[in-house]
Coordinates of C-alpha atoms and ligand atoms in Angstrom, one line a residue:
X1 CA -76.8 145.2 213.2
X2 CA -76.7 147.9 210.7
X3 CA -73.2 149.1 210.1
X4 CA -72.8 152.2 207.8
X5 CA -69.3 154.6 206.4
X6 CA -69.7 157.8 205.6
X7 CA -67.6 161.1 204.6
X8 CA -67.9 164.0 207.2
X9 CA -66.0 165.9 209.6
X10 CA -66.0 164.5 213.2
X11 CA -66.9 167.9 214.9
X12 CA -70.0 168.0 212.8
X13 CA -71.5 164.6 214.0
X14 CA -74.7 165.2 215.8
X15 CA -75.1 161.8 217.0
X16 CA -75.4 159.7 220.4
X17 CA -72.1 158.8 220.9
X18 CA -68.7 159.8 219.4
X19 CA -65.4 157.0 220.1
X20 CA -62.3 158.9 219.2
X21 CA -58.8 157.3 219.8
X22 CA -55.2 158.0 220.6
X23 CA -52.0 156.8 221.3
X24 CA -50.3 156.6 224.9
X25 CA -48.8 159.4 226.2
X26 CA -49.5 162.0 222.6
X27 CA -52.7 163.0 221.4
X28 CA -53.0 162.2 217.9
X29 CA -55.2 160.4 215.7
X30 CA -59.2 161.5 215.8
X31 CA -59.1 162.3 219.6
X32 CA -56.8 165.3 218.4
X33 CA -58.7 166.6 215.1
X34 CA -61.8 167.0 218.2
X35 CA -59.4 168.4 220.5
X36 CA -59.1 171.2 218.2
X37 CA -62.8 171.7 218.4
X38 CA -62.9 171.8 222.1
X39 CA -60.4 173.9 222.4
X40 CA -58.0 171.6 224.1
X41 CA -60.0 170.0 226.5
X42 CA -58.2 166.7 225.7
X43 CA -55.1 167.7 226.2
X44 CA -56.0 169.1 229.2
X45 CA -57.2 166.0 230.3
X46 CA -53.9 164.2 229.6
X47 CA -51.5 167.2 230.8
X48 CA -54.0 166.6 234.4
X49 CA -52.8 162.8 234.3
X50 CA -56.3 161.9 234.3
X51 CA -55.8 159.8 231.0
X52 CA -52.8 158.0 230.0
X53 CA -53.9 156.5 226.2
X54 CA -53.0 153.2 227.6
X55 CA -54.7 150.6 225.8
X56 CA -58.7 150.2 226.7
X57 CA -58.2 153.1 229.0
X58 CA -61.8 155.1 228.5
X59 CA -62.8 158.8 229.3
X60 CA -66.1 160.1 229.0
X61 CA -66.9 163.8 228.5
X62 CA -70.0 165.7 227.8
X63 CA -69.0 168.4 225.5
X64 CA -72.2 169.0 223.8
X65 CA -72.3 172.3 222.3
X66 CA -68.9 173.2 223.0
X67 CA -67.8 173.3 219.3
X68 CA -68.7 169.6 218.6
X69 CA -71.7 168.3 218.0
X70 CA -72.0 164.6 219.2
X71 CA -73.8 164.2 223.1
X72 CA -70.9 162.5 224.0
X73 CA -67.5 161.9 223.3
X74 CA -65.7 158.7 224.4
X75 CA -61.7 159.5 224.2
X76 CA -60.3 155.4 224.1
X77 CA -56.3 154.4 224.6
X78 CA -54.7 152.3 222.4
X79 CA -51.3 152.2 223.9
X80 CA -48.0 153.5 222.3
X81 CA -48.2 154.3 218.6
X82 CA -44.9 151.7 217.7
X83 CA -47.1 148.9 219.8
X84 CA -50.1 148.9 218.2
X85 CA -51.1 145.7 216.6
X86 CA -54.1 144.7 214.4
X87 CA -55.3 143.0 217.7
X88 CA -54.8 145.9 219.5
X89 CA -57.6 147.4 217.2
X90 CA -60.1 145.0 218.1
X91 CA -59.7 144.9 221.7
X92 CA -59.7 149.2 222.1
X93 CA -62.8 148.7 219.4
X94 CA -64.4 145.9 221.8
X95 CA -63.6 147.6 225.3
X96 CA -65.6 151.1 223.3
X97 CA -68.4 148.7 222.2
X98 CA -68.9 147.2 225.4
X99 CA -69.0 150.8 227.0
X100 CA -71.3 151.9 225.0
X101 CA -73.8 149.1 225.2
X102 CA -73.8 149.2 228.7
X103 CA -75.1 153.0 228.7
X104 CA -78.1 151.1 226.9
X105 CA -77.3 153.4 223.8
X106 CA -78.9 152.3 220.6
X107 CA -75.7 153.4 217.9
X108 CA -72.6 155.4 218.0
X109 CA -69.2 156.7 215.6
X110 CA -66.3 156.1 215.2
X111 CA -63.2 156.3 212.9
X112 CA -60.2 154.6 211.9
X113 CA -58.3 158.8 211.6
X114 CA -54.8 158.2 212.8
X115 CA -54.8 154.5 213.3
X116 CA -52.0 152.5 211.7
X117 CA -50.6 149.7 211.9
X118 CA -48.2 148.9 208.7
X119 CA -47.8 147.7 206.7
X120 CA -51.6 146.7 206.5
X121 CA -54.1 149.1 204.1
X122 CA -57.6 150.5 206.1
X123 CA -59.5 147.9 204.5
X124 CA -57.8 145.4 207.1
X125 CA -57.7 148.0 210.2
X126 CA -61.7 148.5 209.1
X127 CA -61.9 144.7 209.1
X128 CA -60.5 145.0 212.6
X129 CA -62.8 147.3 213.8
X130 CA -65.3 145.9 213.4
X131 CA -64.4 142.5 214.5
X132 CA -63.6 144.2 217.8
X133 CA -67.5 145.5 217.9
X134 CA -69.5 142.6 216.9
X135 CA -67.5 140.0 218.8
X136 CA -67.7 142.2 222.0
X137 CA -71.3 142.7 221.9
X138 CA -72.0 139.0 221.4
X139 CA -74.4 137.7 223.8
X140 CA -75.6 134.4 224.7
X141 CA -79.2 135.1 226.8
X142 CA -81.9 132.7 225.2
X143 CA -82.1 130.3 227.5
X144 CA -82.6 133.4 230.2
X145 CA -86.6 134.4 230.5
X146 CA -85.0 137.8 231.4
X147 CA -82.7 139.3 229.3
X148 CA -80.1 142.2 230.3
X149 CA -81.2 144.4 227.6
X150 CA -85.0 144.5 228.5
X151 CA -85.2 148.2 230.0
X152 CA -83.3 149.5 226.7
X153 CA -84.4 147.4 223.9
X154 CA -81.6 145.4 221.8
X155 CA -78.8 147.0 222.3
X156 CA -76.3 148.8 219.7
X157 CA -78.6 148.8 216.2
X158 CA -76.4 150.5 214.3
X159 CA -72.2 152.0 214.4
X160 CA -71.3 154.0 211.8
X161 CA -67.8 154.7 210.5
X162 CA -66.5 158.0 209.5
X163 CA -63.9 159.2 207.5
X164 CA -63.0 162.6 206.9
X165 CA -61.7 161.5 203.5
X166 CA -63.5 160.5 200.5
X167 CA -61.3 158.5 198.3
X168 CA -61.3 156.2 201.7
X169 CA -65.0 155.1 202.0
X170 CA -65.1 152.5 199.3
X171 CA -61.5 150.5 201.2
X172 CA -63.7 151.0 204.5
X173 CA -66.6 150.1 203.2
X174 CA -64.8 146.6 201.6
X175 CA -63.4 145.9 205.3
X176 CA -66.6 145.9 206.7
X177 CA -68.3 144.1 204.6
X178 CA -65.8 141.4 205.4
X179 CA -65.4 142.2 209.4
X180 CA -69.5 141.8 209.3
X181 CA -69.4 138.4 207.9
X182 CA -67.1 136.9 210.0
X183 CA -67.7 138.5 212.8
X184 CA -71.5 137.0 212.5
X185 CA -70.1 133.5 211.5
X186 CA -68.2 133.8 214.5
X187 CA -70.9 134.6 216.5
X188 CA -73.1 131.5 215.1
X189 CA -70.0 129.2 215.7
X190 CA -70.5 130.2 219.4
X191 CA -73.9 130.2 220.1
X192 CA -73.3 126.4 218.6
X193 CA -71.3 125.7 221.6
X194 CA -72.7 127.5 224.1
X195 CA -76.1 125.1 223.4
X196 CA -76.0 122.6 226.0
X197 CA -75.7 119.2 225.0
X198 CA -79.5 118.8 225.0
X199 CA -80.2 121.2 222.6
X200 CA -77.1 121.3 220.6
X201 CA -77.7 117.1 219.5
X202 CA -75.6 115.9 216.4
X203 CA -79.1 116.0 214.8
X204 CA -79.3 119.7 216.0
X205 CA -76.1 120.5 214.4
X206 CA -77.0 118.7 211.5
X207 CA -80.4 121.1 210.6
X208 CA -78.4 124.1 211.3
X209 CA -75.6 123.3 208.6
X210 CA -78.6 122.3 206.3
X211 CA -80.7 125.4 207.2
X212 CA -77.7 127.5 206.9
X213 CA -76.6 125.9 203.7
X214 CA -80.0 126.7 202.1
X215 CA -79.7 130.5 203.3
X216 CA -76.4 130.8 201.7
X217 CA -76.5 128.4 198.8
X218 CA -74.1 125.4 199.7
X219 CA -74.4 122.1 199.3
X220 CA -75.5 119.7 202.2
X221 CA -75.5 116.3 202.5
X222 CA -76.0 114.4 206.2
X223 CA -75.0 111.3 206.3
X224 CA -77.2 109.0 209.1
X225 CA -76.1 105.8 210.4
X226 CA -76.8 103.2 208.2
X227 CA -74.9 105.3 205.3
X228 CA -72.0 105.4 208.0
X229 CA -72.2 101.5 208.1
X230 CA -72.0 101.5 204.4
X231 CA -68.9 103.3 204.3
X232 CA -67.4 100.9 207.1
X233 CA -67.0 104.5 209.6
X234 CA -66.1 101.8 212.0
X235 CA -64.5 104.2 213.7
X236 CA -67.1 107.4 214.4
X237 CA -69.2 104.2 215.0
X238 CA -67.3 102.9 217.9
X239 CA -68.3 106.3 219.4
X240 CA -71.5 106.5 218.7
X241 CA -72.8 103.3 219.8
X242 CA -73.3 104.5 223.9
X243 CA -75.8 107.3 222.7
X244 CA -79.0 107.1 222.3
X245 CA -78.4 110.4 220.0
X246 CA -77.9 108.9 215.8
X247 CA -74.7 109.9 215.1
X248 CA -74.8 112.3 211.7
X249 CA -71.7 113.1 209.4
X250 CA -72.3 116.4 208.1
X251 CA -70.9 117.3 204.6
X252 CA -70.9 120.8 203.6
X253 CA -69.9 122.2 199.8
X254 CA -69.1 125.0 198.4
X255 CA -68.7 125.5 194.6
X256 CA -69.2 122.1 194.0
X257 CA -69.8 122.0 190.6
X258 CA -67.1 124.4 189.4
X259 CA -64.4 122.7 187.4
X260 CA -60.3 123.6 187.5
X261 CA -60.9 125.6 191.0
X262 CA -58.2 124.2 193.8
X263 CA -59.9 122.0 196.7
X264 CA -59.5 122.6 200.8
X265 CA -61.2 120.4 203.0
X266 CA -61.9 121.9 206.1
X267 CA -62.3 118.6 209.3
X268 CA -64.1 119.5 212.2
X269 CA -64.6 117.5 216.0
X270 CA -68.7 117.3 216.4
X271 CA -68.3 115.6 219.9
X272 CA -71.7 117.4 221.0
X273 CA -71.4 115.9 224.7
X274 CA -68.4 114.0 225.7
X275 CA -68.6 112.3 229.1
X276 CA -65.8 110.3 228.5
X277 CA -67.8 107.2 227.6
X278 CA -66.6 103.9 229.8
X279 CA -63.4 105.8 230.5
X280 CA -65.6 107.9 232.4
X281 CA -64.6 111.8 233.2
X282 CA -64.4 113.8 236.6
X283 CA -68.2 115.2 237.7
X284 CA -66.6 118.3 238.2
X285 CA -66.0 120.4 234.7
X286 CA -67.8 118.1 232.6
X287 CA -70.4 120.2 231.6
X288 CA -67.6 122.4 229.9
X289 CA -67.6 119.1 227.2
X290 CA -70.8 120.3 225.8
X291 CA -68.5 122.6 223.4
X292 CA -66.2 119.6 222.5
X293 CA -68.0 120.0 218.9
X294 CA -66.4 123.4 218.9
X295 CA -64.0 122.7 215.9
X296 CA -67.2 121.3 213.5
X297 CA -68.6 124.8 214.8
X298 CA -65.7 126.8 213.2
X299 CA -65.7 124.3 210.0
X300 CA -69.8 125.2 209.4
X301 CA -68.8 129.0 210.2
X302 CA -66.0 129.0 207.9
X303 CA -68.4 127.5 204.8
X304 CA -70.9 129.9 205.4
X305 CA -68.1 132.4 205.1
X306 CA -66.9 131.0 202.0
X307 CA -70.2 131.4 200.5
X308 CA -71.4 134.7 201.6
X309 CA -67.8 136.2 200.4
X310 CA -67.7 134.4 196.8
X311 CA -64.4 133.4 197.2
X312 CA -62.5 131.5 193.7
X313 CA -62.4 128.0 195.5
X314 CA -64.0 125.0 196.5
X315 CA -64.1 124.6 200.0
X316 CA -65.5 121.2 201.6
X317 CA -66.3 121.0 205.0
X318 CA -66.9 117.8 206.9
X319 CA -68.1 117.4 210.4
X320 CA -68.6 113.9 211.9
X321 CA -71.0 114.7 215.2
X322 CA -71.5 112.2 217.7
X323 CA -72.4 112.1 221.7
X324 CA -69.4 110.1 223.3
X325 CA -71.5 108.1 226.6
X326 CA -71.7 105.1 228.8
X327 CA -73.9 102.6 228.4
X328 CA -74.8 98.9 228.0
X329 CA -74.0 98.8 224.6
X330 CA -70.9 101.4 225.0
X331 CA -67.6 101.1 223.5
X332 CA -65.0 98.5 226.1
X333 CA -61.7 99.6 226.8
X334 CA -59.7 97.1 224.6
X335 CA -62.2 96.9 221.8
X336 CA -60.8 96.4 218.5
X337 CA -62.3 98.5 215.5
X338 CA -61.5 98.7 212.2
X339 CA -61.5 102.3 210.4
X340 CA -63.1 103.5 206.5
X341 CA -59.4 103.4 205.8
X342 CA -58.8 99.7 206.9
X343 CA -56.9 100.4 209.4
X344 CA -57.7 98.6 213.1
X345 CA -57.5 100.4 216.3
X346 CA -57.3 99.0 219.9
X347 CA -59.6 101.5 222.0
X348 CA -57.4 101.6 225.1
X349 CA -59.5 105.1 226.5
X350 CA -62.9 105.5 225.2
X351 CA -62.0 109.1 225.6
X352 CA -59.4 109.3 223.3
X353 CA -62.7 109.8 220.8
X354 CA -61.9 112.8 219.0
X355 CA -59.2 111.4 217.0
X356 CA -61.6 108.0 216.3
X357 CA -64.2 109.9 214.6
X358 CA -61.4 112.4 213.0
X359 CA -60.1 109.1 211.3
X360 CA -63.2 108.6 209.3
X361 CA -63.6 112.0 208.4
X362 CA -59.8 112.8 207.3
X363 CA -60.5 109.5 205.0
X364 CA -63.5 110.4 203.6
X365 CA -61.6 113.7 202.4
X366 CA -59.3 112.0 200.4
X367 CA -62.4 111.4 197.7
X368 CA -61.8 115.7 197.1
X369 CA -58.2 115.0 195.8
X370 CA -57.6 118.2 197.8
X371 CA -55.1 120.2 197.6
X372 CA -54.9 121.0 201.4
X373 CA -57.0 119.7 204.5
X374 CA -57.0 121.5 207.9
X375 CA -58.8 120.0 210.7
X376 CA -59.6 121.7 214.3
X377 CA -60.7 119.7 217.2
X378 CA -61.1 120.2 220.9
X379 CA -58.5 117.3 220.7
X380 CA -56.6 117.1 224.1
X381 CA -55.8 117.7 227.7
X382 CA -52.3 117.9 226.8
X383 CA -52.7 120.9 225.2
X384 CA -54.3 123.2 227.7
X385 CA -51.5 122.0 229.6
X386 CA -49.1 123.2 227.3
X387 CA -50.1 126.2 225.9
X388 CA -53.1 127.3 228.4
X389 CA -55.9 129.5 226.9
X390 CA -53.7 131.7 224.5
X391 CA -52.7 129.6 221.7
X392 CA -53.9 126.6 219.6
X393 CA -51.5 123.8 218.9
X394 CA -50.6 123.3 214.8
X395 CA -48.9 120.2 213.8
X396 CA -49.0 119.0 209.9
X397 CA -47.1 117.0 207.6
X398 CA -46.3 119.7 204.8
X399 CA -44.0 122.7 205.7
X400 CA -45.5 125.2 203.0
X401 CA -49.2 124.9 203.8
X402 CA -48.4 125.2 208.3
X403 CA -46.7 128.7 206.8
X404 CA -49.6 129.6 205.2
X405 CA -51.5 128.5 208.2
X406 CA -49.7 130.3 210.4
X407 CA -49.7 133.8 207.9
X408 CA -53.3 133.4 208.2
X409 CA -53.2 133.2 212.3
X410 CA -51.3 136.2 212.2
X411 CA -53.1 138.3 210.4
X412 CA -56.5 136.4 212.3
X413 CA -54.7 137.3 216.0
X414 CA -55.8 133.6 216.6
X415 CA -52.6 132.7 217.9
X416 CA -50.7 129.0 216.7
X417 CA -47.5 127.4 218.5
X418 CA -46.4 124.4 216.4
X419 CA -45.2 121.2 217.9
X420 CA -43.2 118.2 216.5
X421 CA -44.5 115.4 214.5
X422 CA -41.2 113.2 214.4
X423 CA -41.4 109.5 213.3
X424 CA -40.2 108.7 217.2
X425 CA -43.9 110.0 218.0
X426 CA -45.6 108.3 215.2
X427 CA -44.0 104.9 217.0
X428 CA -45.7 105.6 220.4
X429 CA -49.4 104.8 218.9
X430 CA -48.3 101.9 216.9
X431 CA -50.7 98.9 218.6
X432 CA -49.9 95.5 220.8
X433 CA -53.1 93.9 218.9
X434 CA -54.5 95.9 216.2
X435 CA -52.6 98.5 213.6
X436 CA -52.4 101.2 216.2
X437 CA -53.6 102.5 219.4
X438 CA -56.2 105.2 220.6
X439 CA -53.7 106.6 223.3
X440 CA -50.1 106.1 224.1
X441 CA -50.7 108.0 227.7
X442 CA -50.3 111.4 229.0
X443 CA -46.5 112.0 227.7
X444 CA -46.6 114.5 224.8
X445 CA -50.5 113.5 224.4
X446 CA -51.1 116.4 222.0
X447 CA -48.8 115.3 219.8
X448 CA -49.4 111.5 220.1
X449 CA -52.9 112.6 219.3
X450 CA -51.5 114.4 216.4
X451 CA -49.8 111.5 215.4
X452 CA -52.5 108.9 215.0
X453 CA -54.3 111.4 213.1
X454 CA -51.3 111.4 210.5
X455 CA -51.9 107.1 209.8
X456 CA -55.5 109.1 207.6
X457 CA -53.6 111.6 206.3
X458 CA -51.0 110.8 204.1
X459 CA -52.3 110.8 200.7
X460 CA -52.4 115.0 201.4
X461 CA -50.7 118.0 202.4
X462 CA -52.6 118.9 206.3
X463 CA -52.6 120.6 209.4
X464 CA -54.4 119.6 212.5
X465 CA -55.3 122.5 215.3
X466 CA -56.3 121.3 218.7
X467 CA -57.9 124.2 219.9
X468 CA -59.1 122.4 223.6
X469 CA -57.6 125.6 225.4
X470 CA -58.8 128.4 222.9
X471 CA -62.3 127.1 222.1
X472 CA -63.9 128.4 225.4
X473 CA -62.4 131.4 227.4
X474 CA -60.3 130.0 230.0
X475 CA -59.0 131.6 233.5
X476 CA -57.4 134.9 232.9
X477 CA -58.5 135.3 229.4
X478 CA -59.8 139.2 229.5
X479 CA -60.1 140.8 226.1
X480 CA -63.0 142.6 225.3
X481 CA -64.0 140.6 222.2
X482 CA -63.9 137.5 223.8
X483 CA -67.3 137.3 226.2
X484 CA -67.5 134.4 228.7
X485 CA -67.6 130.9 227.0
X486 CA -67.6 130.1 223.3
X487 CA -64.8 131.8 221.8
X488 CA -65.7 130.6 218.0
X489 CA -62.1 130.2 218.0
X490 CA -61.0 129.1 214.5
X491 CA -63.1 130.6 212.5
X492 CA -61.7 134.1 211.3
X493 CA -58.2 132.1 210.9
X494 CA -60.0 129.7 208.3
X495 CA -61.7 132.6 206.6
X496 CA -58.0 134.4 206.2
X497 CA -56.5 131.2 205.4
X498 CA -59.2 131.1 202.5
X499 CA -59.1 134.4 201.2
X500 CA -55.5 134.1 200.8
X501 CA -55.3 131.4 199.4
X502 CA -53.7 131.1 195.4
X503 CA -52.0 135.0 196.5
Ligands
BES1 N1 -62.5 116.6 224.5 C1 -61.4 116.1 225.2 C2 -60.2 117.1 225.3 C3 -60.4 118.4 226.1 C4 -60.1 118.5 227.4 C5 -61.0 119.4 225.4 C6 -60.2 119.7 228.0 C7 -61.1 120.7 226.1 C8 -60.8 120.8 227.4 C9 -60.9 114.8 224.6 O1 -61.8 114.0 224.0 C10 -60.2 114.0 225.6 O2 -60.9 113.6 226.5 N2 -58.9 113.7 225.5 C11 -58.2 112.9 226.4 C12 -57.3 112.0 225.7 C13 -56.6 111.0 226.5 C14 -57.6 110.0 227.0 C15 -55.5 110.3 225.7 C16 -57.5 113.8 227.4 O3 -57.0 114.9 227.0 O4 -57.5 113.5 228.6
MN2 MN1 -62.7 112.7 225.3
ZN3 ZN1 -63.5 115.0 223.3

C-alpha cells in the first residue's frame, strides 16, 4: 500500500475518489470547504434529511465538473462534533475504506480538515486514520483459489492525504509513518491466527519471527526441546508432550547490545492448537482454538514494531509455542510437574495450559532484570464470560505500570477492565500435593488464572491481559476495522505502551 500527504486544495483534486467528513447534524469540516465548490449541494442534501452525519453514515454523489474536480465525492458521518473520539476516526476512516474498495477502485483522498478530537495533535488523528484504512481493508483469502478481488486487481494501491495547509504535512506525514507500521504489524499478527493449526505449527511461528527478525534487524533465538529440558521448562513440557508438533520457545530482541537503555519483556501464549489435551474440549467451536497463540502473535508484532520505529529501549519478547493434544504419551489429570522456577504443579485440567507454559516464560524473563513485563494470552473462559468481546481483562502486581497500561489502551481504543488480584485469590491455587494447582474451578477463573501466574512473577513489576474475548471478533462485534476473525488485538496497545514509555 502506497500512502502519500500532500498540500492542495480539495476542489482541485482530480482523482478517483474524494472522502470528505462532517459532524452530525452541521456541515463542517472538509465536507463544507466542497460544499462551497458545489454550490451547496451538501447542504441541500442534509436540509432534504437524506444525510444525517451520524457516524459511518455514507453518501455518494457524482459532481464531476460541477466546480470540483474529483469523479466522486464520498460525504462520511462522524457523529456529533463533542462525541467524536480517536476511535471514532478509525471506524468513519474504515467504514470509507471499505466503501471504496468494494467499488473495486484502485486509490482515493482524504483529509483530516475539521477533525478534532483534543486534546490530541494531527500527528495522532493522522495515526488514526490510517489505522482505520489499513485495518479495514485487511483480508485473509490465501487459502481461497478464487480471490474477491480478481475482476479488479488488488484492491486500494494507494490513499493519499491532503491538507490544505502546509506547515501541517510534515505532523501528517509522522502519523502515518507510524499508523502504516502498526497497522501492517497488526495485519501480520492476524494472518498468524487466522493460519489453521496445520499451517500455523510452533515451528511455523518459529521461521516467521526468525524471517521477520532478519527483515527488521532483531535478534532471534529458538529454543527446541532438548534446550527446554536443559532449562528444566518442566512446565511448557508437560504441554508439549501429547503433540507430535516440537514444542519451540521463541526469543525475540531488540537493542540487545545497547547498554544503560530500560528493559520490557513482552510474554506471549503460542498455544498454536489447543484441543484441550486429556481434558478434552467440546467438538463444537474448537476449531476457533487455532488462534489460542494469538497473544505470541501480538508479542512478535509488537518487536517488529519496536524495530521498524527505532524506539530508545530494549524490548524482549518471548513466546513459548506449543500444540496442547491427547495422546498416549499426553499429560494425566493429576500429574505432578515441576516448573524452571522450582516450583511443582498438580495438573488438575490439562487445559488450564496457557498459564503452564506462561510459567516458564515469565521465569525465563527474570534473566532481563526488566524493568516491566506484560504478558497477553488467550488465557480463559472466564473472561469472555465477563467482559464479552469488548474488552481485555488487566490484572498486575504494580499500580504505576497497570496506569501506564491502561494510558496506552486509551489512546490504542483497545479497551482494558481491570480485576482484583487479592491474596484471598492467590489462596484458591495453592495445591493439595504439589506447591500449587493448575485450576481452582470455574469461580473467578480469570483471576485464579491470574493468580497462578503471579507465583513467576514476583521478582518484577507486570501486567497480564487475557485477551480470549478480544483476540477473535466475537458475536455482535461490527466495526469496520475489525474484519471477521483475527483481530491482532494487542498489538497497537503494546506499540503505544512502548512509545510512551520514559515520557
Ligand atoms: N485457550 C483457552 C481459553 C479460551 C477460551 C480462549 C475461549 C478463547 C476463547 C484456555 O486454554 C482454556 O481452555 N482455559 C480453560 C481453563 C479452565 C480449565 C480452568 C477455560 O477457560 O475453560
Ligand atoms: Mn485450554
Ligand atoms: Zn488455551
Amino acid at each position: 500500500m502506497e500512502l502519500k500527504v500532500k498540500t492542495g486544495k480539495l476542489k482541485e483534486e482530480a482523482v478517483e475518489a474524494l472522502v470528505v467528513s462532517t459532524y452530525e447534524k452541521e456541515l463542517a469540516g472538509s465536507a463544507r470547504t466542497v460544499d462551497e465548490a458545489l454550490g451547496g449541494t451538501l447542504n441541500r442534501l442534509i436540509e432534504a434529511g437524506d444525510f444525517k452525519g451520524k457516524l459511518n453514515e455514507m453518501a455518494w454523489l457524482y459532481p464531476w465538473g460541477e466546480g470540483i474536480a474529483a469523479k466522486r465525492l464520498l460525504v462520511v458521518g462522524l457523529g456529533k462534533r463533542e462525541e467524536l473520539t480517536l476511535d471514532k476516526v478509525r471506524e468513519a476512516a474504515g467504514t470509507a475504506a471499505r466503501e471504496i474498495s468494494g467499488k473495486g477502485l484502485k486509490s482515493f483522498t482524504t483529509s483530516l480538515y475539521g477533525v478534532e478530537v483534543l486534546p490530541h495533535p494531527i500527528e495522532v488523528l493522522a495515526q488514526a486514520l490510517i489505522e482505520g484504512s489499513l485495518l479495514s481493508l485487511y483480508k485473509f483469502d490465501q487459502y481461497k483459489s478464487k480471490k474477491e478481488n480478481d475482476e479488479n486487481g488488488k484492491g486500494i494501491e494507494q490513499i493519499t492525504v491532503l491538507s490544505e495547509e502546509a506547515k501541517e504535512v510534515s505532523k501528517i506525514e509522522e502519523g502515518v509513518r507510524i499508523g502504516q507500521i502498526v497497522s501492517e504489524a497488526t495485519n501480520f499478527a492476524r494472518d498468524l491466527s487466522n493460519h489453521p493449526a496445520n499451517i500455523a505449527t510452533p515451528t511455523m511461528l518459529a521461521e516467521q519471527a526468525e524471517k521477520m527478525a532478519r527483515e527488521v534487524g532483531l535478534n532471534c533465538r529458538i529454543l527446541s526441546k532438548p534446550e527446554m529440558e536443559e532449562l528444566k521448562m518442566g512446565a511448557l513440557l508437560a504441554v508439549a508432550r501429547g503433540s507430535q508438533e516440537p514444542p519451540k520457545f521463541i526469543i525475540l530482541e531488540y537493542n540487545a547490545d545497547k547498554k544503560d537503555l530500560d528493559t520490557i519483556v513482552l510474554v506471549g501464549k503460542g498455544v498454536t492448537f489447543d484441543s484441550g489435551g486429556i481434558s478434552l474440549k467440546p467438538a463444537e467451536g474448537m476449531d476457533a482454538m487455532k488462534m489460542d497463540m494469538s497473544g505470541g502473535a501480538a508479542v512478535i508484532a509488537a518487536l517488529r514494531c519496536a524495530a521498524a520505529l527505532n524506539l530508545p529501549l530494549k524490548v524482549v519478547g518471548l513466546v513459548p509455542a506449543t500444540e496442547n493434544l491427547p495422546s498416549g504419551s499426553a499429560t494425566k489429570p493429576g500429574d505432578i510437574v515441576t516448573a524452571s522456577s522450582g516450583t511443582t504443579i498438580e495438573i488438575l485440567n490439562t487445559d488450564a495450559e496457557g498459564r503452564l507454559i506462561l510459567a516458564d516464560a515469565l521465569t525465563y524473563a527474570k534473566r532481563y532484570s526488566p524493568r516491566a513485563v506484560i504478558d497477553l494470552a488467550t488465557l480463559t473462559g472466564a473472561c469472555v464470560v465477563a467482559l464479552g468481546y469488548i474488552a481485555c481483562a488487566m490484572l498486575g502486581n504494580n499500580r504505576e505500570l497497570m496506569e501506564k497500561v491502561r494510558a496506552a489502551s486509551e489512546l490504542s481504543g483497545e479497551r482494558l477492565w481491570e480485576l482484583p488480584l487479592w491474596e484471598d485469590y492467590k489462596e484458591l491455587i495453592k495445591g493439595d500435593l504439589a506447591d500449587i494447582k493448575n485450576t481452582a474451578g470455574r469461580e473467578g477463573g480469570t483471576i485464579t488464572g491470574a493468580a497462578f501466574l503471579s507465583r513467576f512473577t514476583e521478582d518484577y513489576p507486570w501486567v497480564h491481559l487475557d485477551i480470549a474475548g478480544t483476540a477473535w471478533t466475537g458475536k455482535g462485534v461490527k466495526k469496520s476495522y475489525l474484519p471477521k476473525g483475527a483481530t491482532g488485538f494487542g498489538v497497537r496497545l503494546l506499540v503505544q505502551f512502548l512509545r510512551n514509555w520514559g515520557k
